Short mmCIF file of C-alpha atoms in Angstrom, two decimals:
data_model
loop_
_atom_site.label_atom_id
_atom_site.label_comp_id
_atom_site.label_asym_id
_atom_site.label_seq_id
_atom_site.Cartn_x
_atom_site.Cartn_y
_atom_site.Cartn_z
CA MET V 297 119.62 108.38 47.43
CA ALA V 298 122.09 110.24 49.65
CA ARG V 299 125.56 110.32 48.12
CA ALA V 300 128.86 112.03 48.87
CA GLY V 301 127.77 115.22 47.11
CA ASP V 302 124.85 115.68 49.50
CA LEU V 303 127.13 115.64 52.53
CA ARG V 304 129.62 117.95 50.82
CA ILE V 305 126.86 120.52 50.25
CA ILE V 306 125.90 120.31 53.92
CA LEU V 307 129.56 120.67 54.96
CA ILE V 308 130.01 123.76 52.76
CA ALA V 309 126.82 125.31 54.08
CA TRP V 310 127.87 124.54 57.64
CA SER V 311 131.25 126.21 57.03
CA ILE V 312 129.52 129.34 55.74
CA ALA V 313 127.29 129.36 58.81
CA LEU V 314 130.33 129.20 61.06
CA LEU V 315 131.99 132.10 59.23
CA ILE V 316 129.00 134.39 59.64
CA ARG V 317 128.12 133.23 63.13
CA PRO V 318 130.00 136.10 64.86
CA PHE V 319 127.75 138.55 63.05
CA GLY V 320 124.62 136.93 64.49
CA LEU V 321 123.24 136.06 61.04
CA LEU V 322 121.25 133.02 59.95
CA ARG V 323 121.08 131.42 63.39
CA ALA V 324 117.92 129.51 62.43
CA TRP V 325 119.64 128.19 59.27
CA GLU V 326 122.63 127.16 61.39
CA ARG V 327 120.37 125.07 63.62
CA ARG V 328 118.82 123.35 60.62
CA LEU V 329 122.27 122.56 59.19
CA SER V 330 123.55 121.05 62.44
CA MET V 331 126.02 118.48 61.12
CA PRO V 332 126.02 115.04 62.75
CA THR V 333 129.17 114.33 64.72
CA LEU V 334 130.99 111.03 65.01
CA HIS V 335 131.58 109.97 68.61
CA GLY V 336 133.77 107.02 69.48
CA MET V 337 136.53 105.37 71.48
CA ARG V 338 140.03 105.08 70.06
CA LEU V 339 143.41 103.61 70.92
CA GLU V 340 146.21 106.16 70.96
CA ILE V 341 148.92 104.28 72.87
CA PRO V 342 149.08 100.47 73.19
CA ARG V 343 148.39 99.08 76.68
CA GLU V 344 146.66 102.30 77.69
CA ALA V 345 142.92 102.85 77.96
CA LEU V 346 140.89 103.80 74.92
CA ARG V 347 139.96 107.47 74.93
CA PRO V 348 136.68 109.08 73.88
CA PHE V 349 136.79 111.46 70.92
CA GLU V 350 134.53 113.23 68.49
CA ARG V 351 134.92 114.72 65.04
CA PRO V 352 132.73 115.80 62.11
CA LEU V 353 131.44 113.06 59.86
CA THR V 354 133.43 112.41 56.69
CA ALA V 355 131.54 112.06 53.42
CA PRO V 356 132.00 108.69 51.68
CA LEU V 357 134.15 108.71 48.54
CA GLY V 358 134.33 106.36 45.56
CA ARG V 359 132.90 102.99 46.51
CA GLN V 360 132.59 103.74 50.21
CA LEU V 361 129.50 103.53 52.40
CA LEU V 362 128.85 105.78 55.39
CA ILE V 363 127.32 103.60 58.06
CA GLU V 364 125.51 104.49 61.26
CA VAL V 365 126.68 101.82 63.72
CA SER V 366 124.02 100.01 65.71
CA ALA V 367 126.25 97.32 67.27
CA CYS V 368 129.91 96.31 67.30
CA GLY V 369 131.23 93.09 68.77
CA VAL V 370 134.26 93.01 71.04
CA CYS V 371 136.71 90.52 69.57
CA ARG V 372 139.89 89.04 70.99
CA THR V 373 141.73 90.63 68.06
CA ASP V 374 140.66 94.02 69.46
CA LEU V 375 142.40 92.96 72.66
CA HIS V 376 145.58 92.05 70.76
CA VAL V 377 145.49 95.49 69.13
CA ALA V 378 144.86 97.30 72.42
CA ASP V 379 147.63 95.38 74.18
CA GLY V 380 150.15 96.02 71.40
CA GLU V 381 150.54 92.33 70.55
CA ILE V 382 149.86 93.19 66.91
CA ARG V 383 150.78 96.62 65.53
CA GLY V 384 148.81 98.62 63.00
CA ARG V 385 147.92 102.26 62.52
CA LEU V 386 147.70 104.59 65.52
CA PRO V 387 145.58 106.23 66.65
CA ILE V 388 142.91 103.73 65.61
CA VAL V 389 139.23 103.16 66.30
CA PRO V 390 139.02 99.40 67.05
CA GLY V 391 136.16 97.13 66.08
CA HIS V 392 135.52 94.85 63.12
CA GLU V 393 132.26 93.10 63.99
CA ILE V 394 130.11 96.00 62.86
CA VAL V 395 126.39 96.03 62.16
CA GLY V 396 124.74 99.23 61.03
CA GLN V 397 122.61 101.09 58.54
CA VAL V 398 123.78 102.73 55.32
CA ILE V 399 123.13 106.49 55.50
CA ALA V 400 125.13 107.67 52.45
CA LEU V 401 127.01 106.23 49.47
CA GLY V 402 130.08 107.37 47.58
CA GLU V 403 129.60 108.33 43.94
CA ASP V 404 130.77 104.92 42.65
CA ALA V 405 129.23 102.69 45.32
CA SER V 406 126.72 100.10 44.17
CA GLY V 407 124.85 97.09 45.48
CA TRP V 408 123.45 98.94 48.49
CA GLU V 409 120.78 101.53 49.17
CA VAL V 410 120.33 104.07 51.94
CA GLY V 411 118.56 102.32 54.80
CA ASP V 412 120.06 98.87 54.11
CA ARG V 413 121.38 96.92 57.08
CA VAL V 414 124.99 95.97 56.52
CA GLY V 415 127.78 94.02 58.20
CA VAL V 416 131.41 95.16 58.19
CA PRO V 417 133.99 92.40 58.84
CA TRP V 418 137.77 92.41 59.47
CA LEU V 419 138.78 92.36 55.79
CA ALA V 420 138.25 95.96 54.65
CA TRP V 421 140.02 96.13 51.26
CA THR V 422 142.41 94.17 49.03
CA CYS V 423 144.38 95.15 45.93
CA GLY V 424 142.67 92.65 43.61
CA THR V 425 145.77 92.29 41.41
CA CYS V 426 148.42 90.40 43.41
CA PRO V 427 148.91 86.62 42.96
CA TYR V 428 146.97 85.90 46.17
CA CYS V 429 143.98 87.96 45.05
CA ARG V 430 144.02 86.45 41.56
CA GLU V 431 144.13 82.93 43.04
CA GLY V 432 141.07 83.54 45.20
CA ARG V 433 143.15 83.90 48.38
CA GLU V 434 142.51 87.57 49.01
CA ASN V 435 142.83 86.91 52.75
CA LEU V 436 146.61 86.73 52.17
CA CYS V 437 146.89 89.98 50.15
CA ASP V 438 150.02 91.84 51.31
CA LYS V 439 148.36 95.22 50.76
CA ALA V 440 145.09 94.37 52.50
CA LEU V 441 143.47 96.80 54.92
CA PHE V 442 141.61 95.70 58.03
CA ALA V 443 138.77 97.33 59.95
CA GLY V 444 139.79 98.42 63.41
CA PHE V 445 143.48 97.82 62.70
CA THR V 446 144.68 99.71 59.63
CA ARG V 447 141.35 101.48 59.00
CA ASP V 448 139.04 102.94 61.65
CA GLY V 449 136.45 100.47 62.86
CA GLY V 450 133.20 100.28 64.75
CA TYR V 451 133.85 101.50 68.30
CA ALA V 452 132.01 104.63 67.20
CA THR V 453 128.63 105.98 66.18
CA HIS V 454 129.57 105.90 62.47
CA CYS V 455 132.16 104.34 60.20
CA LEU V 456 133.22 104.22 56.55
CA ALA V 457 133.53 100.91 54.71
CA GLU V 458 134.08 99.70 51.15
CA ALA V 459 130.76 98.65 49.62
CA ASP V 460 132.32 95.58 47.97
CA TYR V 461 133.60 94.23 51.31
CA CYS V 462 130.40 94.56 53.32
CA LEU V 463 128.06 91.66 53.96
CA PRO V 464 124.26 91.43 54.11
CA ILE V 465 122.90 90.30 57.48
CA PRO V 466 120.18 87.60 57.40
CA ASP V 467 116.88 88.82 58.85
CA VAL V 468 116.85 86.04 61.44
CA PHE V 469 119.52 87.90 63.46
CA GLY V 470 119.08 91.06 65.49
CA ASP V 471 121.79 93.71 65.33
CA ALA V 472 123.56 92.75 68.56
CA GLU V 473 123.17 89.03 67.88
CA ALA V 474 124.64 89.41 64.37
CA ALA V 475 127.76 91.31 65.44
CA PRO V 476 129.84 88.33 66.68
CA LEU V 477 129.14 86.49 63.43
CA LEU V 478 131.32 89.00 61.57
CA CYS V 479 134.62 87.75 63.00
CA ALA V 480 134.14 85.13 65.71
CA GLY V 481 131.79 83.38 63.33
CA LEU V 482 133.65 84.04 60.08
CA ILE V 483 137.13 83.12 61.31
CA GLY V 484 135.68 80.22 63.25
CA TYR V 485 133.95 78.95 60.12
CA ARG V 486 137.12 79.22 58.02
CA ALA V 487 139.00 77.27 60.71
CA TYR V 488 136.16 74.76 60.90
CA ARG V 489 136.31 74.06 57.17
CA MET V 490 140.10 73.72 57.30
CA ALA V 491 139.74 71.16 60.08
CA GLY V 492 138.17 68.71 57.65
CA ALA V 493 135.08 66.55 57.81
CA GLY V 494 136.03 64.22 60.66
CA GLU V 495 133.33 63.22 63.15
CA CYS V 496 135.15 64.10 66.39
CA LEU V 497 136.15 67.75 66.75
CA GLY V 498 137.94 69.38 69.67
CA LEU V 499 137.61 73.11 70.41
CA TYR V 500 140.24 74.69 72.65
CA GLY V 501 139.13 77.97 74.22
CA PHE V 502 135.35 78.11 74.47
CA GLY V 503 134.68 81.78 73.83
CA ALA V 504 132.85 83.76 71.17
CA ALA V 505 134.10 81.78 68.15
CA ALA V 506 133.83 78.33 69.70
CA HIS V 507 130.30 78.86 70.98
CA ILE V 508 129.21 79.70 67.42
CA ILE V 509 131.09 76.94 65.60
CA ALA V 510 130.04 74.33 68.14
CA GLN V 511 126.43 74.97 67.11
CA VAL V 512 127.28 74.55 63.42
CA ALA V 513 129.19 71.31 64.06
CA VAL V 514 126.44 69.84 66.25
CA TYR V 515 123.84 70.79 63.62
CA GLN V 516 125.91 68.93 61.02
CA GLY V 517 126.01 65.80 63.17
CA ARG V 518 129.54 65.98 64.57
CA SER V 519 130.66 65.18 68.09
CA VAL V 520 132.17 68.27 69.70
CA PHE V 521 134.59 68.17 72.63
CA ALA V 522 135.08 71.49 74.44
CA PHE V 523 138.34 72.30 76.24
CA THR V 524 138.18 75.29 78.59
CA ARG V 525 140.51 76.83 81.13
CA PRO V 526 141.17 74.24 83.85
CA GLY V 527 138.50 74.49 86.53
CA ASP V 528 136.10 76.60 84.45
CA ALA V 529 132.95 74.75 85.47
CA ALA V 530 130.68 77.53 84.17
CA GLY V 531 132.28 77.47 80.73
CA GLN V 532 132.07 73.70 80.58
CA GLY V 533 128.39 73.79 81.51
CA PHE V 534 127.81 76.39 78.80
CA ALA V 535 129.47 74.11 76.23
CA ARG V 536 127.31 71.15 77.23
CA ARG V 537 124.15 73.25 76.95
CA LEU V 538 125.12 74.02 73.36
CA GLY V 539 125.31 70.32 72.53
CA CYS V 540 128.96 69.40 73.15
CA VAL V 541 129.23 65.72 74.07
CA TRP V 542 132.07 66.41 76.51
CA ALA V 543 133.59 69.43 78.20
CA GLY V 544 136.67 69.60 80.41
CA GLY V 545 139.86 71.48 81.11
CA SER V 546 142.51 71.97 78.45
CA ASP V 547 144.86 69.97 80.69
CA GLU V 548 142.61 66.91 80.47
CA PRO V 549 142.78 64.18 77.81
CA ALA V 550 139.90 63.81 75.40
CA PRO V 551 137.71 60.77 76.17
CA GLU V 552 138.41 59.47 72.66
CA PRO V 553 140.83 60.36 69.83
CA LEU V 554 139.93 63.49 67.89
CA ASP V 555 139.85 63.77 64.11
CA ALA V 556 140.78 67.45 64.37
CA ALA V 557 141.17 70.23 66.88
CA ILE V 558 140.76 73.99 66.54
CA ILE V 559 142.64 76.24 68.94
CA PHE V 560 140.88 79.55 69.55
CA ALA V 561 142.81 80.45 72.69
CA ALA V 562 146.01 82.46 72.13
CA VAL V 563 148.05 79.95 74.11
CA GLY V 564 150.99 78.32 72.31
CA PRO V 565 151.38 75.34 74.72
CA LEU V 566 147.95 74.15 73.61
CA VAL V 567 149.41 73.13 70.24
CA PRO V 568 151.39 70.10 71.50
CA GLN V 569 148.56 69.37 73.95
CA ALA V 570 146.08 69.21 71.06
CA LEU V 571 148.48 67.09 68.97
CA ARG V 572 148.42 64.51 71.74
CA GLN V 573 144.64 64.24 71.33
CA VAL V 574 144.32 63.89 67.54
CA ARG V 575 144.48 60.53 65.82
CA LYS V 576 146.91 59.75 62.98
CA GLY V 577 146.15 61.88 59.97
CA GLY V 578 144.47 64.46 62.20
CA ARG V 579 144.92 68.22 62.02
CA VAL V 580 145.37 70.99 64.56
CA VAL V 581 144.15 74.38 63.32
CA CYS V 582 145.40 77.55 64.99
CA ALA V 583 142.61 80.09 64.50
CA GLY V 584 143.97 83.25 66.13
CA ILE V 585 145.85 86.19 64.64
CA HIS V 586 148.26 86.07 67.58
CA MET V 587 149.49 83.27 69.84
CA SER V 588 152.13 82.96 72.52
CA ASP V 589 155.21 80.93 71.58
CA ILE V 590 154.71 77.24 70.86
CA PRO V 591 157.08 75.21 73.04
CA ALA V 592 159.34 72.50 71.66
CA PHE V 593 157.72 69.09 71.45
CA PRO V 594 158.84 65.62 70.37
CA TYR V 595 158.47 64.72 66.72
CA SER V 596 156.44 61.69 67.76
CA LEU V 597 153.47 63.99 68.42
CA LEU V 598 153.50 65.15 64.80
CA TRP V 599 154.40 61.83 63.24
CA GLY V 600 151.64 59.73 61.72
CA GLU V 601 150.75 62.40 59.14
CA ARG V 602 149.32 64.74 61.74
CA SER V 603 149.53 68.39 60.71
CA ILE V 604 149.39 71.92 62.09
CA CYS V 605 148.07 74.91 60.14
CA SER V 606 147.04 78.48 60.79
CA VAL V 607 144.08 80.54 59.63
CA ALA V 608 144.71 84.06 58.35
CA ASN V 609 141.91 86.58 57.98
CA LEU V 610 138.97 85.64 55.75
CA THR V 611 137.65 86.02 52.24
CA ARG V 612 134.37 87.52 51.09
CA ASP V 613 133.36 84.04 49.91
CA ASP V 614 133.84 82.82 53.49
CA GLY V 615 131.49 85.54 54.65
CA ARG V 616 128.72 84.74 52.20
CA ALA V 617 128.96 80.99 52.84
CA PHE V 618 128.94 81.34 56.59
CA MET V 619 125.98 83.72 56.72
CA LYS V 620 123.97 81.16 54.75
CA VAL V 621 124.94 78.33 57.11
CA ALA V 622 124.41 80.44 60.24
CA SER V 623 120.86 81.29 59.20
CA GLU V 624 120.07 77.66 58.37
CA VAL V 625 121.16 76.27 61.76
CA PRO V 626 120.16 78.91 62.99
CA VAL V 627 123.03 79.98 65.23
CA HIS V 628 122.03 81.60 68.52
CA THR V 629 124.76 83.95 69.64
CA HIS V 630 124.89 84.55 73.38
CA VAL V 631 125.67 88.24 73.74
CA HIS V 632 126.06 90.69 76.59
CA THR V 633 125.65 94.32 75.55
CA LEU V 634 127.43 97.34 76.99
CA PRO V 635 127.25 101.02 76.02
CA LEU V 636 130.06 102.23 73.78
CA ALA V 637 131.47 104.39 76.58
CA GLN V 638 132.27 101.18 78.50
CA ALA V 639 134.59 99.81 75.80
CA ASN V 640 137.51 99.67 78.25
CA GLU V 641 135.43 97.65 80.69
CA ALA V 642 134.49 95.26 77.88
CA LEU V 643 138.15 94.72 76.95
CA ALA V 644 139.05 94.16 80.61
CA ARG V 645 136.35 91.53 80.99
CA LEU V 646 137.54 89.78 77.84
CA ARG V 647 141.16 89.91 79.04
CA ALA V 648 140.14 88.33 82.35
CA GLY V 649 138.18 85.54 80.64
CA GLU V 650 134.92 86.64 82.27
CA VAL V 651 132.74 86.42 79.16
CA GLU V 652 130.28 83.65 78.37
CA GLY V 653 129.57 84.00 74.67
CA ALA V 654 130.39 87.45 73.29
CA LEU V 655 130.36 91.12 74.29
CA VAL V 656 128.75 93.73 72.05
CA LEU V 657 128.99 97.53 72.28
CA ARG V 658 125.95 99.68 71.48
CA PRO V 659 126.44 103.41 70.62
#
């Protein structure tokens, strides 16, 4: 089993080779010790293009895994990071829908073996001791770290991740097909469960998350109503093909009252619009990490025990539960792959709303 010590030995040997290189010694040994290099795309300044970079691999420490990335989904949260709408560490390697293979383990890592396929989601680490963590709400931990936001993510050939926060990927999914499950699916599923068990469900913004959760809801016998950008005939046709009973513009009324609505689009004015469509006692769930301002609306839209709530991050329990459900359906993610070097193009396409399903980068 390859652990941190193995990589440290290689690094030391490589350093020695570099020191004696000017003397023309041990050239053959130097070639054998050629150390793998991490290549990736990172954000240095918000609202500017990601820039390519490379650096030596870092050996995993403690409970970390070193992962060779095979696919990384492009999530709307990545767009919020790139556009400076949410602020974390800079420079940062975006990406938190990571699928890859374990190639080394830190000295304290357990539960995984070299060669295992692994999924790395948004939630990268929590303190485990705060009231939120102790209450089973680790998604609200104030000290939490997040992949691609406060810890380097998967827009790269390799990444480090905490073993305890990684997820197994069911065999039914290929690498690229599994990537969107790790955020679009996970956050969508948390929002879906918070929406309650009503029969009629509205989904506002029919992108990566909605196209996954629509399949789960249809499988469970619910009627799904898809609300897209006004005039988006292609998106509406896509929703119907996935089993939605109705699809129309977000400016249109639902054909019947909704028991709940989930808003995936980062558009604040959709909140009062969705409230108009839910019956008394219904709920509107805001599923994004960022949303434009919600305009003022009359109290009458909220009256009748309607409610509004937000979804923040995810828990590891969410991840395990969703992967089980996704494999049972099974969910078919509609993905379009691009090489890692085209990460800026992928973000531009997502920003322009030109994606049916989800985009995935391949190193």
